Amino acid sequence: MRIFDPHIHMTSRTTDDYERMAAAGVRAVVEPAFWMGQPRTSVASFVDYFDSLIGWEPFRAGQFGVRHHATIALNPKEANDRRCRPVLDLLPRYLDKDAVVAVGEIGYDSMTPEEDEAFAAQLALAVAHDLPALVHTPHRDKARGVERTLAVVAESGIGAGRVVVDHLNEVTVKLVRDTGCWLGFSIYPDTKMTALRMVELLREYGTERMLVNSAADWGRSDPLLTRATGEAMLAAGFGDDDVDRVLWRNPVEFYGQSGRLDVSDVEDPAAVDPQTGNSILRGGS
Ligand SMILES: [Zn+2]
């Protein structure tokens, strides 16, 4: 099973996690920029964070054979802190980098006017930089949050197919399904979605435009829940091809729209040249 986790905050995870993920089949990840758990006191804090997301963290992931890309943004929570707002002016510098495959996470946390402004401004940046957008939806008052999110996305002029609306559940999936946006689901150990509930949604809505992530961070979360979802799909009668579509080809297609996704070295490391017996993609290493 080859797995691409399209939303995971590896900065807050250990090397043990990378080891276990690689062993479970995780070959690529996208790490969205998010908040720190405590308030940032200046814009300089973002500069170091963004630099580590496109420099140190890909290097760390590479030591375990995992390909790492990032999405860059001012996240919704920090959009409410005026000390953080000036980072919006720094984003274009990062959105030009090859390691950055989308603008994100953007969207709503508490649905304040400040969040409105940052959300619209960053969708405009996604359009200007020809990048997809990863949109977080609020954990409280979710249905209203998703409705408002979709209205702002529609108004921005970004193509629906270039947007993933994340952290969906049984209620909000219906709101997004027919908009043409991609649908993101975060599988958590004890809140939000579980692997079994995810399988039910895949049964009902199919595998098209569906993305499954662990959204693992420094909170209670589990980077192996992508794998658990694949196992649950197989146990429920889905085929290997369905699992591959949801856990690999869909995220590759979505982030591939950036024109910057490079998973060639991990896509098929098991492929062996029948002539030489060497690994085709890794030169036999
Ligand atoms: Zn996140």
Short mmCIF file of C-alpha atoms and ligand atoms in Angstrom, two decimals, residues 7 9 34 105 167 215, ligand 1:
data_model
loop_
_atom_site.label_atom_id
_atom_site.label_comp_id
_atom_site.label_asym_id
_atom_site.label_seq_id
_atom_site.Cartn_x
_atom_site.Cartn_y
_atom_site.Cartn_z
CA HIS A 7 -2.06 17.03 5.59
CA HIS A 9 2.37 18.55 10.73
CA PHE A 34 -0.23 26.14 11.02
CA GLU A 105 -4.05 26.24 5.68
CA HIS A 167 -11.83 18.47 8.04
CA ALA A 215 -3.67 15.92 10.29
ZN ZN B 1 -3.65 21.12 10.12
#
